[in-house]
Short mmCIF file of C-alpha atoms and ligand atoms in Angstrom, two decimals:
data_model
loop_
_atom_site.label_atom_id
_atom_site.label_comp_id
_atom_site.label_asym_id
_atom_site.label_seq_id
_atom_site.Cartn_x
_atom_site.Cartn_y
_atom_site.Cartn_z
CA UNK A 255 -24.44 18.50 -8.55
CA UNK A 256 -26.62 15.63 -9.62
CA UNK A 257 -26.20 12.38 -7.69
CA UNK A 258 -27.06 9.16 -9.50
CA UNK A 259 -27.17 5.78 -7.84
CA UNK A 260 -28.35 3.73 -10.80
CA UNK A 261 -26.45 2.90 -13.96
CA UNK A 262 -29.38 3.93 -16.11
CA UNK A 263 -29.61 7.40 -14.53
CA UNK A 264 -25.88 8.00 -14.66
CA UNK A 265 -25.62 6.93 -18.29
CA UNK A 266 -28.47 9.23 -19.31
CA UNK A 267 -27.05 12.16 -17.32
CA UNK A 268 -23.58 11.68 -18.82
CA UNK A 269 -24.96 11.46 -22.36
CA UNK A 270 -26.87 14.69 -21.75
CA UNK A 271 -23.68 16.34 -20.42
CA UNK A 272 -21.78 15.36 -23.58
CA UNK A 273 -24.47 16.62 -25.96
CA UNK A 274 -23.32 19.20 -28.48
CA UNK A 275 -19.76 17.86 -28.48
CA UNK A 276 -19.01 18.82 -24.90
CA UNK A 277 -15.95 17.13 -23.41
CA UNK A 278 -16.73 15.09 -20.30
CA UNK A 279 -13.98 14.39 -17.76
CA UNK A 280 -14.27 11.55 -15.25
CA UNK A 281 -12.62 10.98 -11.86
CA UNK A 282 -13.21 7.52 -10.35
CA UNK A 283 -12.64 7.26 -6.58
CA UNK A 284 -13.41 5.10 -3.57
CA UNK A 285 -14.37 8.17 -1.51
CA UNK A 286 -12.78 9.30 1.80
CA UNK A 287 -11.61 12.19 -0.34
CA UNK A 288 -8.49 14.26 0.24
CA UNK A 289 -6.49 16.84 -1.73
CA UNK A 290 -5.08 14.09 -3.97
CA UNK A 291 -8.56 13.27 -5.25
CA UNK A 292 -9.48 16.94 -5.52
CA UNK A 293 -6.38 17.62 -7.63
CA UNK A 294 -7.77 15.14 -10.17
CA UNK A 295 -11.11 16.95 -10.18
CA UNK A 296 -9.31 20.26 -10.75
CA UNK A 297 -7.30 18.79 -13.62
CA UNK A 298 -10.53 17.49 -15.14
CA UNK A 299 -12.20 20.89 -14.72
CA UNK A 300 -9.29 22.62 -16.41
CA UNK A 301 -9.45 20.54 -19.59
CA UNK A 302 -13.11 19.48 -19.85
CA UNK A 303 -16.50 21.17 -20.20
CA UNK A 304 -18.14 19.00 -17.52
CA UNK A 305 -16.84 16.71 -14.77
CA UNK A 306 -18.26 13.46 -13.48
CA UNK A 307 -16.91 11.63 -10.43
CA UNK A 308 -17.72 8.31 -8.84
CA UNK A 309 -17.56 7.05 -5.28
CA UNK A 310 -17.59 3.28 -5.12
CA UNK A 311 -15.66 1.08 -2.71
CA UNK A 312 -15.13 -1.76 -5.13
CA UNK A 313 -15.20 -5.10 -3.29
CA UNK A 314 -13.63 -6.89 -6.28
CA UNK A 315 -10.28 -5.17 -5.76
CA UNK A 316 -9.94 -6.15 -2.09
CA UNK A 317 -8.42 -9.49 -1.06
CA UNK A 318 -10.14 -11.71 1.52
CA UNK A 319 -7.88 -10.49 4.34
CA UNK A 320 -7.85 -6.84 3.35
CA UNK A 321 -9.60 -3.76 4.73
CA UNK A 322 -12.87 -3.72 2.73
CA UNK A 323 -15.15 -3.67 5.80
CA UNK A 324 -13.21 -0.94 7.60
CA UNK A 325 -12.29 1.16 4.54
CA UNK A 326 -13.12 4.78 5.52
CA UNK A 327 -16.48 6.03 4.26
CA UNK A 328 -17.56 9.68 4.49
CA UNK A 329 -20.20 10.20 1.85
CA UNK A 330 -21.72 13.48 3.11
CA UNK A 331 -18.35 15.17 3.42
CA UNK A 332 -17.21 13.81 0.04
CA UNK A 333 -20.40 15.04 -1.59
CA UNK A 334 -19.84 18.56 -0.25
CA UNK A 335 -16.22 18.62 -1.37
CA UNK A 336 -17.08 17.50 -4.90
CA UNK A 337 -19.91 20.00 -5.13
CA UNK A 338 -17.54 22.80 -4.05
CA UNK A 339 -15.08 21.75 -6.75
CA UNK A 340 -17.80 22.12 -9.37
CA UNK A 341 -18.43 18.46 -10.17
CA UNK A 342 -21.69 18.22 -12.16
CA UNK A 343 -22.38 14.49 -11.89
CA UNK A 344 -21.67 12.08 -9.05
CA UNK A 345 -22.17 8.34 -9.44
CA UNK A 346 -22.52 6.49 -6.13
CA UNK A 347 -23.94 3.05 -6.87
CA UNK A 348 -24.52 0.17 -4.48
CA UNK A 349 -22.53 -3.04 -4.79
CA UNK A 350 -25.67 -4.81 -6.06
CA UNK A 351 -26.14 -2.19 -8.77
CA UNK A 352 -22.58 -2.66 -10.02
CA UNK A 353 -22.42 -6.44 -9.60
CA UNK A 354 -25.79 -8.09 -10.13
CA UNK A 355 -25.98 -11.69 -8.95
CA UNK A 356 -24.36 -14.01 -11.45
CA UNK A 357 -21.82 -11.52 -12.82
CA UNK A 358 -18.85 -13.63 -13.95
CA UNK A 359 -17.08 -11.44 -16.50
CA UNK A 360 -13.67 -9.95 -15.73
CA UNK A 361 -11.26 -7.68 -17.53
CA UNK A 362 -7.65 -8.72 -16.95
CA UNK A 363 -4.52 -7.05 -18.23
CA UNK A 364 -2.33 -10.16 -18.34
CA UNK A 365 1.22 -9.91 -17.08
CA UNK A 366 1.10 -6.33 -15.83
CA UNK A 367 -1.56 -7.28 -13.29
CA UNK A 368 0.79 -9.59 -11.45
CA UNK A 369 3.56 -7.00 -11.08
CA UNK A 370 4.23 -4.74 -8.05
CA UNK A 371 1.01 -4.54 -5.97
CA UNK A 372 -0.47 -7.29 -8.13
CA UNK A 373 2.10 -9.72 -6.77
CA UNK A 374 1.36 -8.87 -3.12
CA UNK A 375 -2.37 -8.46 -3.73
CA UNK A 376 -3.47 -11.25 -6.09
CA UNK A 377 -6.65 -10.29 -7.95
CA UNK A 378 -6.37 -6.62 -7.01
CA UNK A 379 -5.72 -5.25 -10.48
CA UNK A 380 -8.26 -7.58 -12.07
CA UNK A 381 -10.81 -5.98 -9.74
CA UNK A 382 -9.58 -2.50 -10.68
CA UNK A 383 -9.65 -3.02 -14.44
CA UNK A 384 -13.05 -4.70 -14.29
CA UNK A 385 -14.66 -1.85 -12.36
CA UNK A 386 -12.89 0.86 -14.37
CA UNK A 387 -14.03 -0.75 -17.64
CA UNK A 388 -17.60 -0.90 -16.30
CA UNK A 389 -17.44 2.73 -15.16
CA UNK A 390 -16.09 3.81 -18.56
CA UNK A 391 -19.04 2.09 -20.25
CA UNK A 392 -21.48 3.84 -17.93
CA UNK A 393 -19.95 7.33 -18.00
CA UNK A 394 -18.48 7.23 -21.53
CA UNK A 395 -15.97 9.95 -20.64
CA UNK A 396 -13.73 11.69 -23.15
CA UNK A 397 -10.93 11.76 -20.57
CA UNK A 398 -10.40 9.97 -17.26
CA UNK A 399 -8.08 11.25 -14.54
CA UNK A 400 -5.91 8.99 -12.35
CA UNK A 401 -3.26 9.73 -9.73
CA UNK A 402 0.38 8.88 -10.32
CA UNK A 403 0.32 7.82 -6.64
CA UNK A 404 -0.98 4.49 -7.99
CA UNK A 405 1.59 4.28 -10.78
CA UNK A 406 1.00 0.61 -11.58
CA UNK A 407 -2.73 1.28 -11.82
CA UNK A 408 -2.09 4.05 -14.36
CA UNK A 409 0.08 1.74 -16.49
CA UNK A 410 -2.50 -1.05 -16.33
CA UNK A 411 -5.52 1.16 -17.08
CA UNK A 412 -3.65 2.74 -20.00
CA UNK A 413 -2.84 -0.70 -21.38
CA UNK A 414 -6.46 -1.80 -20.99
CA UNK A 415 -7.73 1.29 -22.81
CA UNK A 416 -5.24 0.72 -25.61
CA UNK A 417 -5.81 -3.03 -25.94
CA UNK A 418 -9.61 -2.72 -25.89
CA UNK A 419 -9.71 0.44 -28.05
CA UNK A 420 -11.65 2.32 -25.38
CA UNK A 421 -12.32 5.84 -26.69
CA UNK A 422 -11.02 7.59 -23.59
CA UNK A 423 -7.88 9.59 -22.93
CA UNK A 424 -6.12 8.44 -19.74
CA UNK A 425 -4.58 11.39 -17.90
CA UNK A 426 -2.10 10.83 -15.05
CA UNK A 427 -1.81 13.59 -12.42
CA UNK A 428 1.12 14.20 -10.01
CA UNK A 429 1.24 12.77 -6.48
CA UNK A 430 -0.14 15.18 -3.87
CA UNK A 431 1.78 15.04 -0.59
CA UNK A 432 1.35 16.27 2.97
CA UNK A 433 3.71 19.15 3.85
CA UNK A 434 6.18 16.66 5.40
CA UNK A 435 6.27 14.52 2.25
CA UNK A 436 3.87 11.67 3.07
CA UNK A 437 1.84 10.83 -0.02
CA UNK A 438 -1.82 11.55 0.68
CA UNK A 439 -3.95 8.42 0.96
CA UNK A 440 -7.33 7.56 2.40
CA UNK A 441 -5.50 4.84 4.33
CA UNK A 442 -3.38 7.42 6.21
CA UNK A 443 -6.46 7.77 8.44
CA UNK A 444 -5.59 4.36 9.94
CA UNK A 445 -2.24 5.60 11.29
CA UNK A 446 -1.80 6.58 14.93
CA UNK A 447 0.51 9.57 15.62
CA UNK A 448 3.58 7.36 16.07
CA UNK A 449 2.88 5.37 12.90
CA UNK A 450 2.22 8.62 11.05
CA UNK A 451 5.87 9.58 11.77
CA UNK A 452 7.19 6.12 10.91
CA UNK A 453 5.32 6.23 7.59
CA UNK A 454 7.60 9.05 6.41
CA UNK A 455 10.31 6.48 5.76
CA UNK A 456 8.66 5.52 2.46
CA UNK A 457 9.23 9.00 1.09
CA UNK A 458 12.71 9.19 2.67
CA UNK A 459 13.70 5.93 0.99
CA UNK A 460 12.61 7.30 -2.38
CA UNK A 461 14.44 10.57 -1.77
CA UNK A 462 17.65 8.69 -1.02
CA UNK A 463 17.30 6.83 -4.32
CA UNK A 464 16.71 10.13 -6.09
CA UNK A 465 19.74 11.72 -4.43
CA UNK A 466 21.98 8.86 -5.46
CA UNK A 467 20.55 9.06 -8.99
CA UNK A 468 21.20 12.82 -9.06
CA UNK A 469 24.78 12.12 -8.03
CA UNK A 470 25.13 10.00 -11.15
CA UNK A 471 24.26 6.42 -10.11
CA UNK A 472 22.26 4.68 -12.85
CA UNK A 473 22.51 1.01 -11.88
CA UNK A 474 19.21 -0.18 -10.46
CA UNK A 475 20.87 -2.67 -8.09
CA UNK A 476 22.94 0.08 -6.45
CA UNK A 477 19.99 2.47 -6.25
CA UNK A 478 17.87 -0.26 -4.63
CA UNK A 479 20.55 -0.88 -2.00
CA UNK A 480 20.54 2.80 -1.11
CA UNK A 481 16.75 2.80 -0.84
CA UNK A 482 16.54 -0.43 1.16
CA UNK A 483 19.19 0.82 3.61
CA UNK A 484 17.08 3.87 4.35
CA UNK A 485 13.87 1.84 4.62
CA UNK A 486 15.39 -0.76 6.95
CA UNK A 487 16.47 1.98 9.35
CA UNK A 488 12.83 2.27 10.44
CA UNK A 489 12.54 -1.08 12.20
CA UNK A 490 8.80 -0.86 12.79
CA UNK A 491 8.06 -0.58 9.07
CA UNK A 492 7.91 -3.87 7.13
CA UNK A 493 8.94 -3.51 3.52
CA UNK A 494 6.68 -5.28 1.03
CA UNK A 495 8.66 -4.28 -2.06
CA UNK A 496 11.02 -1.67 -3.40
CA UNK A 497 11.43 -2.05 -7.13
CA UNK A 498 12.80 -0.15 -10.09
CA UNK A 499 10.79 -0.94 -13.19
CA UNK A 500 9.92 0.24 -16.66
CA UNK A 501 6.96 2.65 -16.16
CA UNK A 502 4.93 1.08 -19.00
CA UNK A 503 5.65 -2.66 -18.74
CA UNK A 504 6.36 -2.66 -14.96
CA UNK A 505 9.23 -5.09 -15.65
CA UNK A 506 12.35 -4.53 -13.51
CA UNK A 507 15.17 -2.67 -15.26
CA UNK A 508 18.88 -3.09 -14.58
CA UNK A 509 19.82 0.38 -15.70
CA UNK A 510 17.77 3.54 -15.19
CA UNK A 511 19.33 5.61 -17.96
CA UNK A 512 16.22 5.17 -20.13
CA UNK A 513 13.91 6.40 -17.37
CA UNK A 514 12.35 4.27 -14.64
CA UNK A 515 9.67 4.03 -11.98
CA UNK A 516 10.87 3.53 -8.40
CA UNK A 517 7.97 2.04 -6.46
CA UNK A 518 7.68 1.14 -2.80
CA UNK A 519 5.06 -0.59 -0.65
CA UNK A 520 5.38 -1.17 3.08
CA UNK A 521 3.33 -2.03 6.12
CA UNK A 522 3.19 0.49 8.94
CA UNK A 523 1.48 -1.56 11.61
CA UNK A 524 -1.35 -3.22 9.69
CA UNK A 525 -1.63 -0.39 7.19
CA UNK A 526 -0.17 -0.98 3.76
CA UNK A 527 1.09 2.20 2.13
CA UNK A 528 2.57 2.83 -1.31
CA UNK A 529 4.60 5.60 -2.89
CA UNK A 530 6.78 6.09 -5.94
CA UNK A 531 8.85 8.44 -8.01
CA UNK A 532 9.77 8.61 -11.67
CA UNK A 533 13.40 8.90 -12.75
CA UNK A 534 13.46 10.68 -16.11
CA UNK A 535 15.41 9.44 -19.10
CA UNK A 536 18.91 10.83 -18.61
CA UNK A 537 20.86 12.67 -21.24
CA UNK A 538 24.24 11.43 -19.90
P1 AMP B 1335 -8.81 5.87 -4.49
O1 AMP B 1335 -9.98 6.59 -3.89
O2 AMP B 1335 -7.75 5.52 -3.50
O3 AMP B 1335 -9.22 4.71 -5.38
O4 AMP B 1335 -8.12 6.90 -5.46
C1 AMP B 1335 -8.84 7.50 -6.50
C2 AMP B 1335 -7.88 8.23 -7.41
O5 AMP B 1335 -7.20 9.22 -6.67
C3 AMP B 1335 -6.82 7.29 -7.99
O6 AMP B 1335 -6.60 7.64 -9.36
C4 AMP B 1335 -5.62 7.61 -7.15
O7 AMP B 1335 -4.39 7.39 -7.82
C5 AMP B 1335 -5.82 9.09 -6.90
N1 AMP B 1335 -5.03 9.51 -5.72
C6 AMP B 1335 -5.06 8.97 -4.49
N2 AMP B 1335 -4.15 9.56 -3.69
C7 AMP B 1335 -3.52 10.50 -4.45
C8 AMP B 1335 -2.47 11.43 -4.21
N3 AMP B 1335 -1.87 11.54 -3.02
N4 AMP B 1335 -2.09 12.23 -5.24
C9 AMP B 1335 -2.68 12.12 -6.46
N5 AMP B 1335 -3.67 11.27 -6.74
C10 AMP B 1335 -4.09 10.46 -5.76
#
């Protein structure tokens, strides 16, 4: 695996990897890798001739009171994992390399960026779309792989790629969970054993919504009540939002018959966790 820490090197290496019409897949990450990230690498491997990944803790997507300084970093371990998965190219730039002094240009997906996490984390999605656009211009991938775990991010990156005619296919991969149902996240490392148990309520809340939906309930208001009841049972967990929205526009829906995204965010102690599930379009 070749490791590049400059934009120039990475761009040259990616161009060489694509030579002869080879399909290059790209997996952007912030490191502290787990099976969720590796599932994206495997999906990329399965449908591309070569795979590039990036590890970059992007300061532009963290708010002033968020966990940028303490975000877990484990470069050596991450490097080994990616190498084992057969990644050919790893981009691990410094903050100065990505954001030279005086950089003032942003990419913003208006509207969508202030929905869901964007409402609780102002500026977050602007930071995400800016760095992803930059990474796409450096790597020039044929396909880029994102986790459905960050469902709003997928919708926003898709919209950016469409609106800016970026020549990249955006592939969304399923949420990878721990055996007990907790969605894998680098931030799970912050949880103590008690919080780790409390965190399961996010998944339980979603499962209650799903159960009610399977029993025939389609009204979003009723489904939300079921979910909120379950979530409020865990007193130590502070709900940020539970919403039922259109998966593309992220606008709340009243009825889920046409398919919907059920998304939750909650604080377990100081750790903010997210999870979601998709309700398919129903035939009845
Ligand atoms: P991050 O390092 O948190 O920026 O995540 C990098 C990519 O991995 C994003 O596309 C995430 O959606 C994806 N990802 C993170 N956790 C999971 C998970 N549990 N299952 C699937 N994909 C995930």
